[in-house]
Coordinates of C-alpha atoms in Angstrom, one line a residue:
M71 CA -283.8 -33.5 87.8
N72 CA -287.3 -34.6 89.0
L73 CA -287.0 -32.5 92.1
I74 CA -286.2 -29.3 90.0
R75 CA -289.1 -30.2 87.6
S76 CA -291.4 -30.5 90.7
L77 CA -290.2 -27.1 92.0
M78 CA -290.7 -25.5 88.7
V79 CA -294.2 -26.8 88.6
W80 CA -295.2 -25.5 92.0
L81 CA -293.6 -22.1 91.2
L82 CA -295.9 -21.8 88.3
L83 CA -298.9 -23.0 90.2
A84 CA -298.1 -20.3 92.9
A85 CA -299.6 -17.7 90.6
V86 CA -303.1 -19.7 90.5
A87 CA -305.6 -18.3 92.9
L88 CA -307.1 -21.0 95.2
P89 CA -310.6 -21.4 96.3
Q90 CA -311.4 -20.5 99.9
A91 CA -312.8 -23.0 102.6
S92 CA -316.1 -22.1 104.4
A93 CA -316.0 -18.8 106.3
Q94 CA -315.9 -20.4 109.8
Q95 CA -313.3 -22.9 108.8
G96 CA -311.3 -20.5 107.0
R97 CA -311.0 -18.3 110.1
I98 CA -310.0 -21.2 112.1
V99 CA -307.2 -22.2 109.5
A100 CA -306.2 -18.5 109.3
A101 CA -305.8 -18.5 113.1
L102 CA -304.0 -21.8 113.5
N103 CA -301.6 -20.8 110.5
R104 CA -300.6 -17.7 112.2
L105 CA -300.8 -18.3 116.0
T106 CA -299.4 -21.9 116.0
W107 CA -296.3 -23.7 114.5
G108 CA -298.7 -25.6 112.2
I109 CA -302.0 -27.4 111.8
E110 CA -302.2 -31.0 113.0
P111 CA -304.7 -33.6 111.5
G112 CA -308.1 -33.0 113.0
Q113 CA -307.1 -29.8 114.7
V114 CA -309.4 -27.5 112.7
Q115 CA -312.3 -29.8 113.7
A116 CA -311.1 -29.7 117.4
V117 CA -311.1 -25.8 117.4
E118 CA -314.5 -25.8 115.6
R119 CA -315.9 -27.9 118.4
I120 CA -314.9 -25.5 121.3
G121 CA -315.3 -22.5 119.3
L122 CA -312.6 -20.3 117.8
Q123 CA -312.9 -17.3 120.1
R124 CA -312.7 -19.6 123.1
W125 CA -309.6 -21.3 121.7
I126 CA -308.0 -17.9 121.2
E127 CA -308.9 -17.0 124.7
Q128 CA -307.1 -20.1 126.1
Q129 CA -304.1 -19.4 124.0
L130 CA -303.8 -15.9 125.5
H131 CA -303.9 -17.4 128.9
P132 CA -301.6 -20.6 128.6
Q133 CA -301.5 -21.3 132.1
S134 CA -305.2 -22.3 131.6
I135 CA -304.1 -25.1 129.2
P136 CA -302.7 -28.4 130.5
E137 CA -299.3 -29.1 128.9
N138 CA -299.0 -32.1 126.6
P139 CA -297.6 -35.0 128.7
Q140 CA -295.8 -36.5 125.6
L141 CA -293.9 -33.1 125.6
T142 CA -293.1 -33.3 129.3
A143 CA -291.8 -36.8 128.8
L144 CA -289.6 -36.0 125.9
L145 CA -288.1 -32.9 127.8
R146 CA -287.3 -35.0 130.9
P147 CA -283.8 -36.2 129.7
L148 CA -282.8 -32.5 128.9
A149 CA -281.7 -31.8 132.3
T150 CA -279.8 -28.4 131.6
L151 CA -283.2 -26.9 130.8
R152 CA -283.9 -26.9 134.7
E153 CA -280.4 -26.2 135.9
T154 CA -278.6 -23.0 136.9
P155 CA -275.7 -21.6 135.0
S156 CA -273.4 -22.7 137.8
Q157 CA -274.9 -26.3 137.9
I158 CA -274.4 -26.4 133.9
I159 CA -270.8 -25.1 134.1
A160 CA -269.8 -27.7 136.6
A161 CA -271.3 -30.6 135.0
Y162 CA -270.5 -29.7 131.4
P163 CA -267.2 -27.9 131.7
P164 CA -266.9 -25.3 128.9
P165 CA -263.4 -24.7 127.2
Q166 CA -262.3 -22.0 129.7
A167 CA -262.9 -24.4 132.6
L168 CA -260.9 -27.2 130.7
Q169 CA -258.0 -24.8 130.2
Q170 CA -258.0 -23.8 133.9
M171 CA -258.0 -27.6 134.8
A172 CA -255.2 -28.3 132.4
Q173 CA -253.2 -25.5 134.1
G174 CA -254.0 -26.7 137.7
R175 CA -256.1 -23.7 138.4
R176 CA -259.3 -25.6 138.8
P177 CA -259.9 -29.1 140.5
L178 CA -260.8 -32.0 138.2
P179 CA -264.5 -33.2 138.5
R180 CA -265.2 -35.8 141.2
D181 CA -267.6 -37.6 139.1
P182 CA -265.7 -40.7 137.8
L183 CA -267.1 -40.6 134.3
L184 CA -266.7 -36.8 133.8
H185 CA -263.2 -37.1 135.3
Q186 CA -262.3 -39.5 132.7
I187 CA -263.8 -37.5 129.9
V188 CA -262.2 -34.2 131.0
Q189 CA -258.8 -36.0 131.4
R190 CA -259.3 -37.2 127.7
E191 CA -260.2 -33.7 126.6
I192 CA -257.2 -32.1 128.4
G193 CA -254.9 -34.8 126.7
Q194 CA -256.3 -33.5 123.4
F195 CA -255.9 -30.0 124.3
Q196 CA -252.2 -30.6 125.2
H197 CA -251.6 -33.0 122.2
P198 CA -254.1 -31.9 119.5
T199 CA -252.7 -34.3 117.0
A200 CA -253.7 -37.3 119.1
A201 CA -256.5 -39.2 117.1
H202 CA -259.5 -40.9 118.3
K203 CA -259.8 -44.5 117.8
P204 CA -262.5 -45.0 115.1
A205 CA -265.3 -47.5 115.7
L206 CA -268.1 -48.7 113.6
A207 CA -266.7 -46.3 110.9
A208 CA -267.3 -48.7 108.0
T209 CA -271.2 -48.9 108.4
A210 CA -274.0 -46.8 107.6
P211 CA -275.0 -44.5 110.5
R212 CA -278.4 -46.1 110.9
T213 CA -276.9 -49.6 111.0
A214 CA -274.2 -48.3 113.2
A215 CA -276.7 -46.9 115.7
A216 CA -278.7 -50.2 115.8
A217 CA -275.5 -52.0 116.5
F218 CA -274.5 -49.5 119.1
M219 CA -277.8 -49.9 120.8
A220 CA -277.6 -53.7 120.8
L221 CA -274.4 -53.6 122.9
P222 CA -274.7 -54.0 126.8
A223 CA -274.9 -50.7 128.6
R224 CA -271.2 -50.8 130.0
V225 CA -269.7 -51.8 126.7
R226 CA -271.7 -49.2 124.9
Q227 CA -270.3 -46.5 127.0
Q228 CA -266.7 -47.6 126.5
Q229 CA -267.5 -47.7 122.8
A230 CA -268.8 -44.1 123.1
L231 CA -265.7 -42.9 124.7
A232 CA -263.5 -44.4 122.0
L233 CA -265.8 -43.4 119.0
A234 CA -264.4 -40.8 116.5
P235 CA -266.3 -37.5 116.9
A236 CA -267.2 -37.5 113.2
E237 CA -268.7 -41.0 113.6
A238 CA -270.6 -40.0 116.7
N239 CA -271.9 -36.9 114.9
R240 CA -273.3 -39.0 112.1
M241 CA -274.8 -41.7 114.4
A242 CA -276.3 -39.4 117.1
P243 CA -279.5 -38.6 115.2
W244 CA -280.3 -42.3 114.7
L245 CA -280.4 -43.0 118.5
P246 CA -283.2 -42.4 121.0
L247 CA -283.0 -39.0 122.4
A248 CA -281.5 -39.9 125.9
E249 CA -278.9 -42.0 124.2
A250 CA -278.0 -39.4 121.7
R251 CA -277.5 -37.0 124.5
Q252 CA -275.3 -39.4 126.5
L253 CA -273.2 -40.0 123.4
I254 CA -272.7 -36.2 122.9
Y255 CA -271.9 -36.0 126.7
D256 CA -269.3 -38.9 126.3
Q257 CA -267.8 -37.1 123.3
R258 CA -268.0 -33.4 124.2
P259 CA -269.9 -32.5 127.4
Q260 CA -269.8 -28.8 126.7
Q261 CA -272.0 -29.5 123.6
V262 CA -274.8 -30.8 125.7
P263 CA -276.4 -27.4 126.7
A264 CA -276.8 -26.4 123.2
F265 CA -278.2 -29.9 122.2
D266 CA -280.7 -29.6 125.1
L267 CA -281.7 -26.1 124.0
T268 CA -282.2 -26.9 120.2
S269 CA -283.9 -30.1 121.0
A270 CA -286.3 -28.5 123.3
K271 CA -287.1 -25.7 120.9
V272 CA -288.3 -28.2 118.2
L273 CA -290.1 -30.4 120.7
R274 CA -292.0 -27.6 122.2
A275 CA -292.9 -26.2 118.7
V276 CA -294.1 -29.7 117.6
Y277 CA -296.0 -30.9 120.7
S278 CA -296.8 -28.1 123.2
N279 CA -300.5 -27.3 123.6
R280 CA -299.6 -23.8 124.5
Q281 CA -298.6 -22.9 120.8
L282 CA -299.2 -19.2 121.0
Q283 CA -297.0 -18.8 124.1
D284 CA -294.3 -21.0 122.3
V285 CA -294.7 -18.7 119.1
L286 CA -294.4 -15.6 121.2
T287 CA -291.4 -17.0 123.3
D288 CA -289.5 -17.4 119.8
F289 CA -290.5 -13.9 118.9
W290 CA -289.3 -12.3 122.0
F291 CA -286.1 -14.4 122.3
N292 CA -285.4 -13.2 118.6
H293 CA -286.3 -9.6 119.7
F294 CA -283.9 -9.9 122.8
N295 CA -281.5 -12.0 120.9
V296 CA -278.5 -13.8 122.4
Y297 CA -276.0 -15.6 120.4
I298 CA -275.3 -19.1 121.6
R299 CA -271.7 -19.5 120.4
K300 CA -270.5 -16.4 122.2
G301 CA -268.4 -17.5 125.2
N302 CA -270.4 -18.7 128.1
D303 CA -273.8 -17.9 126.5
S304 CA -274.6 -21.6 125.7
E305 CA -274.7 -22.1 129.6
L306 CA -276.7 -19.1 130.3
I307 CA -279.5 -19.4 127.7
A308 CA -281.6 -22.1 129.5
S309 CA -282.1 -19.8 132.4
Y310 CA -282.6 -16.8 130.2
L311 CA -285.6 -18.5 128.5
R312 CA -287.0 -19.9 131.7
A313 CA -286.8 -16.9 133.9
A314 CA -286.7 -13.8 131.7
I315 CA -288.5 -14.6 128.4
R316 CA -291.2 -17.3 128.6
P317 CA -293.0 -16.0 131.9
H318 CA -293.3 -12.4 130.4
V319 CA -294.4 -12.9 126.8
L320 CA -298.1 -11.9 127.7
G321 CA -297.3 -9.7 130.6
K322 CA -296.0 -6.0 130.8
F323 CA -293.3 -5.2 128.5
R324 CA -291.4 -3.4 131.3
D325 CA -291.1 -6.6 133.4
L326 CA -289.7 -8.4 130.3
L327 CA -287.4 -5.5 129.6
V328 CA -285.9 -5.5 133.2
A329 CA -286.0 -9.4 133.3
T330 CA -283.7 -9.5 130.2
A331 CA -281.4 -6.7 131.4
E332 CA -280.9 -8.6 134.9
T333 CA -279.7 -11.8 133.3
P334 CA -276.1 -12.8 132.8
A335 CA -277.0 -14.0 129.3
M336 CA -277.8 -10.4 128.2
M337 CA -274.9 -8.8 130.1
F338 CA -272.5 -11.1 128.6
Y339 CA -273.7 -11.1 125.0
L340 CA -273.7 -7.3 124.9
D341 CA -270.6 -6.8 127.0
N342 CA -272.2 -4.7 129.9
W343 CA -270.7 -7.0 132.4
Q344 CA -267.4 -5.3 131.6
S345 CA -268.7 -1.8 131.6
V346 CA -267.4 0.3 134.6
D347 CA -267.0 3.8 135.6
P348 CA -263.9 5.2 133.9
G349 CA -263.0 6.9 137.2
V350 CA -262.7 3.6 138.9
N351 CA -261.1 1.5 136.1
K352 CA -259.5 2.5 133.0
R353 CA -261.5 -0.1 131.0
G354 CA -264.3 2.5 131.2
I355 CA -267.8 2.1 129.8
N356 CA -268.9 -0.3 127.0
E357 CA -271.7 1.1 124.8
N358 CA -272.9 -2.2 123.2
Y359 CA -275.9 -2.7 125.6
G360 CA -277.0 0.9 125.7
R361 CA -276.8 1.2 122.0
E362 CA -279.0 -2.1 121.2
L363 CA -281.2 -1.5 124.0
M364 CA -282.4 1.8 122.3
E365 CA -282.0 0.8 118.6
L366 CA -283.3 -2.7 118.7
Q367 CA -285.1 -3.6 122.0
T368 CA -287.0 -0.4 122.5
L369 CA -287.2 3.0 120.6
G370 CA -286.1 1.8 117.2
V371 CA -283.4 3.3 115.0
N372 CA -285.3 6.3 114.2
G373 CA -286.5 6.5 117.9
G374 CA -285.1 10.1 118.5
Y375 CA -282.1 9.3 120.6
T376 CA -278.6 10.5 120.0
Q377 CA -274.9 9.2 120.5
Q378 CA -275.0 11.2 123.7
D379 CA -277.8 9.3 125.0
V380 CA -276.1 6.0 124.2
I381 CA -273.1 7.1 126.2
A382 CA -275.4 8.4 129.1
V383 CA -277.3 5.0 129.2
A384 CA -273.9 3.1 129.2
H385 CA -272.9 5.2 132.3
C386 CA -276.4 4.4 133.9
F387 CA -275.6 0.7 133.6
T388 CA -272.1 0.6 134.8
G389 CA -271.8 -1.9 137.6
W390 CA -274.5 -4.2 136.3
T391 CA -272.4 -7.2 135.9
I392 CA -271.9 -11.0 136.4
R393 CA -270.5 -12.6 139.6
Q394 CA -267.8 -15.0 138.7
P395 CA -268.8 -15.6 135.0
G396 CA -266.9 -18.9 134.6
R397 CA -268.3 -20.4 137.9
L398 CA -271.4 -18.9 139.4
A399 CA -272.4 -16.9 136.4
E400 CA -275.0 -14.9 138.5
F401 CA -276.1 -11.4 137.7
Y402 CA -275.3 -8.8 140.4
Y403 CA -274.9 -5.1 140.8
N404 CA -271.5 -3.9 142.0
D405 CA -271.9 -0.4 143.4
R406 CA -268.2 0.1 143.6
L407 CA -268.0 0.1 139.7
H408 CA -271.0 2.3 139.0
D409 CA -270.8 5.8 137.9
H410 CA -272.5 7.8 140.5
A411 CA -272.5 11.1 138.7
P412 CA -275.8 12.7 137.3
K413 CA -276.6 11.8 133.7
V414 CA -279.1 13.0 131.1
V415 CA -280.9 10.5 129.0
L416 CA -283.4 11.7 126.4
G417 CA -283.5 15.1 128.0
V418 CA -284.4 13.7 131.4
T419 CA -281.9 14.3 134.3
I420 CA -281.0 11.4 136.5
P421 CA -279.7 12.7 139.7
A422 CA -276.4 11.7 141.2
G423 CA -276.3 9.0 143.8
G424 CA -279.0 6.6 142.3
G425 CA -276.9 3.5 142.0
M426 CA -278.7 0.6 140.4
S427 CA -282.0 2.5 140.1
D428 CA -280.2 4.6 137.4
G429 CA -280.5 1.8 135.0
L430 CA -284.0 0.8 136.2
Q431 CA -285.0 4.4 135.6
V432 CA -283.8 4.1 132.2
L433 CA -285.6 1.0 131.5
A434 CA -288.9 2.5 132.8
M435 CA -288.5 5.5 130.6
L436 CA -287.9 3.5 127.5
A437 CA -290.7 1.0 128.3
R438 CA -293.3 3.8 128.4
S439 CA -292.0 5.7 125.4
P440 CA -294.5 6.1 122.5
A441 CA -291.5 5.3 120.2
T442 CA -291.0 2.0 121.9
A443 CA -294.8 1.2 121.7
R444 CA -294.7 2.1 117.9
H445 CA -291.5 0.1 117.3
V446 CA -292.4 -3.1 119.0
S447 CA -296.1 -3.0 117.8
F448 CA -294.7 -2.7 114.3
E449 CA -292.5 -5.9 114.9
L450 CA -295.4 -7.7 116.3
A451 CA -297.6 -6.8 113.3
Q452 CA -294.9 -7.7 111.0
R453 CA -294.4 -11.2 112.6
F454 CA -298.2 -12.0 112.8
V455 CA -299.7 -10.0 110.0
A456 CA -297.8 -8.8 107.1
D457 CA -294.1 -8.2 106.1
N458 CA -295.4 -4.5 105.5
P459 CA -298.0 -4.1 108.2
P460 CA -300.8 -1.7 107.7
P461 CA -300.0 1.6 109.5
E462 CA -303.6 1.9 110.8
L463 CA -303.2 -1.4 112.7
V464 CA -299.7 -0.5 114.1
A465 CA -301.3 2.9 115.4
R466 CA -304.1 1.0 117.0
M467 CA -301.6 -1.4 118.7
T468 CA -299.5 1.6 119.8
T469 CA -302.5 3.2 121.3
T470 CA -303.4 0.1 123.3
W471 CA -299.7 -0.2 124.5
L472 CA -299.8 3.3 125.8
Q473 CA -303.1 3.0 127.5
S474 CA -302.4 -0.3 129.2
D475 CA -298.7 0.5 130.2
G476 CA -297.3 -2.0 127.8
D477 CA -299.7 -4.8 128.5
L478 CA -298.6 -7.3 125.8
R479 CA -301.7 -9.5 126.2
K480 CA -303.9 -6.5 125.4
V481 CA -301.6 -5.5 122.5
M482 CA -302.1 -9.0 121.0
E483 CA -305.9 -8.7 121.6
T484 CA -305.9 -5.5 119.5
L485 CA -303.9 -7.3 116.7
L486 CA -306.2 -10.4 116.9
N487 CA -309.4 -8.3 116.9
S488 CA -308.5 -6.4 113.8
P489 CA -309.8 -7.0 110.3
E490 CA -306.1 -6.6 108.9
F491 CA -304.9 -9.7 110.8
W492 CA -307.9 -11.9 109.5
Q493 CA -307.6 -10.5 106.0
A494 CA -303.9 -11.1 105.9
A495 CA -304.1 -14.5 107.5
A496 CA -306.8 -15.7 105.0
G497 CA -304.4 -14.5 102.1
R498 CA -301.5 -16.6 103.3
G499 CA -299.0 -13.9 102.2
K500 CA -296.1 -14.6 104.7
M501 CA -293.3 -17.0 103.7
K502 CA -292.6 -19.4 106.5
S503 CA -289.2 -19.5 108.2
P504 CA -287.1 -22.6 108.1
L505 CA -288.2 -23.5 111.6
Q506 CA -291.9 -22.9 110.8
V507 CA -291.8 -25.0 107.6
V508 CA -290.0 -27.8 109.2
V509 CA -292.3 -28.0 112.3
S510 CA -295.4 -27.3 110.4
S511 CA -294.5 -30.2 108.0
V512 CA -294.0 -32.6 110.9
R513 CA -297.3 -31.5 112.5
A514 CA -299.2 -31.7 109.1
L515 CA -298.2 -35.4 108.8
G516 CA -298.9 -36.2 112.4
A517 CA -295.3 -37.5 112.6
E518 CA -293.8 -38.8 115.8
V519 CA -290.6 -37.3 116.9
T520 CA -288.2 -39.3 119.2
N521 CA -285.1 -37.5 118.5
P522 CA -285.2 -33.9 116.9
L523 CA -281.5 -33.6 116.2
A524 CA -281.9 -34.2 112.5
L525 CA -284.8 -31.7 112.4
S526 CA -282.7 -28.9 114.1
R527 CA -280.0 -29.8 111.5
A528 CA -282.4 -29.3 108.6
I529 CA -283.4 -26.0 110.0
A530 CA -279.9 -24.9 110.2
N531 CA -279.3 -26.1 106.6
M532 CA -282.2 -23.9 105.3
G533 CA -280.4 -20.9 107.0
E534 CA -281.8 -20.6 110.4
P535 CA -279.5 -22.3 113.0
L536 CA -281.3 -22.1 116.2
Y537 CA -280.1 -19.7 118.9
A538 CA -277.2 -18.9 116.5
K539 CA -278.0 -15.6 114.9
E540 CA -274.9 -13.6 115.8
P541 CA -275.9 -10.0 115.2
P542 CA -278.2 -8.5 118.0
T543 CA -281.0 -7.9 115.3
G544 CA -282.0 -11.6 115.5
Y545 CA -283.7 -13.1 112.6
S546 CA -285.9 -10.8 110.5
N547 CA -289.6 -11.0 111.0
D548 CA -289.9 -10.3 107.2
G549 CA -290.8 -13.5 105.6
A550 CA -289.4 -12.4 102.2
Q551 CA -285.8 -12.8 103.5
W552 CA -286.3 -16.8 103.3
L553 CA -287.0 -16.6 99.5
S554 CA -283.9 -17.9 97.7
T555 CA -283.5 -20.7 95.1
S556 CA -281.1 -22.6 97.5
G557 CA -283.6 -22.2 100.3
L558 CA -286.4 -23.6 98.2
V559 CA -284.4 -26.6 97.0
A560 CA -283.5 -27.2 100.6
R561 CA -287.1 -27.1 101.5
M562 CA -288.0 -29.6 98.7
Q563 CA -285.3 -31.9 99.6
F564 CA -286.6 -31.8 103.3
A565 CA -290.1 -32.5 102.2
T566 CA -289.0 -35.5 100.1
R567 CA -287.0 -37.1 102.8
L568 CA -289.7 -36.5 105.3
A569 CA -292.3 -38.1 103.3
A570 CA -289.9 -41.0 102.5
N571 CA -289.3 -41.6 106.3
Q572 CA -285.7 -40.9 105.7
I573 CA -285.4 -38.2 108.5
P574 CA -283.7 -40.1 111.5
G575 CA -285.7 -39.5 114.7
V576 CA -288.8 -38.9 112.9
Q577 CA -291.6 -41.6 112.0
V578 CA -294.3 -40.9 109.5
D579 CA -297.3 -43.1 108.7
L580 CA -299.0 -41.8 105.6
N581 CA -301.6 -44.4 105.4
T582 CA -303.5 -43.3 108.3
L583 CA -304.5 -39.9 106.9
G584 CA -307.5 -41.0 104.7
S585 CA -308.0 -40.8 100.9
D586 CA -305.5 -38.9 98.7
A587 CA -308.1 -36.0 98.5
E588 CA -308.6 -36.0 102.4
F589 CA -304.9 -36.2 102.7
A590 CA -304.3 -33.1 100.3
Q591 CA -307.0 -31.2 102.2
S592 CA -305.6 -32.0 105.6
I593 CA -302.2 -30.7 104.5
L594 CA -303.3 -27.6 102.5
Q595 CA -306.4 -27.1 104.5
Q596 CA -308.2 -26.0 101.3
T597 CA -309.5 -27.9 98.2
P598 CA -306.8 -27.8 95.6
N599 CA -308.0 -26.0 92.3
P600 CA -307.8 -27.9 89.0
A601 CA -304.3 -26.7 88.3
V602 CA -303.1 -27.8 91.5
A603 CA -304.9 -31.1 91.3
S604 CA -303.4 -31.7 87.8
G605 CA -300.0 -31.3 89.4
L606 CA -300.9 -33.6 92.1
R607 CA -301.9 -36.3 89.7
D608 CA -298.4 -36.6 88.6
A609 CA -297.7 -38.3 92.1
K610 CA -297.1 -42.0 91.7
N611 CA -297.8 -42.8 95.3
R612 CA -298.7 -41.3 98.7
R613 CA -295.0 -40.7 99.5
Q614 CA -294.8 -38.4 96.3
L615 CA -298.0 -36.7 96.9
A616 CA -296.9 -35.8 100.4
A617 CA -293.6 -34.3 99.2
L618 CA -295.5 -32.3 96.4
L619 CA -298.0 -31.0 99.0
L620 CA -295.3 -30.0 101.6
G621 CA -293.2 -28.3 98.9
S622 CA -296.2 -26.5 97.3
P623 CA -296.3 -22.6 97.4
E624 CA -299.6 -23.0 99.3
F625 CA -297.9 -24.8 102.2
Q626 CA -294.7 -22.9 102.3
K627 CA -296.7 -19.8 103.3
R628 CA -298.9 -19.1 106.1

């Protein structure tokens, strides 16, 4: 009841205009709110010392920024981030591999522990009614985790192998990151790649010094969305992010487009790996990749293409496939499966005999199209400026795109040098996504994250499960989509639990952040007006104050 009352108070306060900070600090706050995952205590002053323009230049050239050693250390246990798909498949056998092992069509692992786990999983596969032996089930997960960690390593592993899945699932967030990962491995090795990916996404957002690169990596992954729960894609996304997305977010769009097209993750997600010349195999073409390539990734839904163009593009990409999807999972071009006939795409004739270059020619054509420049510029402006971005700004970004051959750093510079960006950022008119509100809350309190599993679950509970948007649209850049009663309640509940140190794997010390006034200023980054201050006076202690600040309309927007 108190929670609902607080929520209603803040909804009323949302209509009250708040005073602005000084001009220079206001611009820094605006930049940090839009170009990072949230403002840390003292970060405004740190940017003020080096100068806002220099800070922006550094963020636009992330290779010039030393990475946070704390992040490097936290990512170290997450081995699949650095492994190839074939290594991941071998070390964390997916269900298809288990089925092949059960049928004798694939050898069992040589590693003794993995061998034991796989045999257990095969037994459950063959006898699904067999139950795990429950252990530690009668205790609270925090207590169970402490008891588990107190066991000798050898006994702990035996316990992990015998633990009921539901019990392991409850206990994992309370364990240190490496131990939680090992517990998941002992239970279901095939879930480790997803655990590594979601953990790394939260940890990078919280701790990376290269904040703009990370925000853009999220934007471009969303633009070239891949669904983690489709078949083998959980084993393919790490290399997709590492090789296709992150290196190109401030490079040429054409390079980014080609890199995504030449990955098994995209080929598998949009089914192109099965698209073949109908004259060679009756399976024929699959139009999914060709359609989404033009509708979502380049030209846009009104970009001037037709169904005949979709079909022609699908023919151009026949033979772009995956070598041994369940084992090597490498992209390769199979000339035997390619349609070598001439095609016409967007009125341009692609002559016969081009082979793989047919697809590359299509990608080059789409990358330099004015429709692509306009469509992607709109999406960038919608992410960084406003749900309905000013057409004049989109037009200037489109011009920069066309004059620079799709140089994404120059397009971002046009956005960041525009008065529209600074006006919109100062107004804080965009609702934060669940990922943004969770990470910005953690950063605002200077919290220490030792295991991000509970945070990634909270993000999912608010409606944004990481890497799990099934449609190729990805999550919308329109902040208004996150406005819902259930979503707001989930945000308030998270703020309350975070402030009360009830999020496992996250430690908050609210007593290191100055007086109540300094504390409120540090979180809201502006002096509360009288109406807001009146609401804050209802707080009985620092914990309630923190929850009210994090749940306030001012903090929920950026």
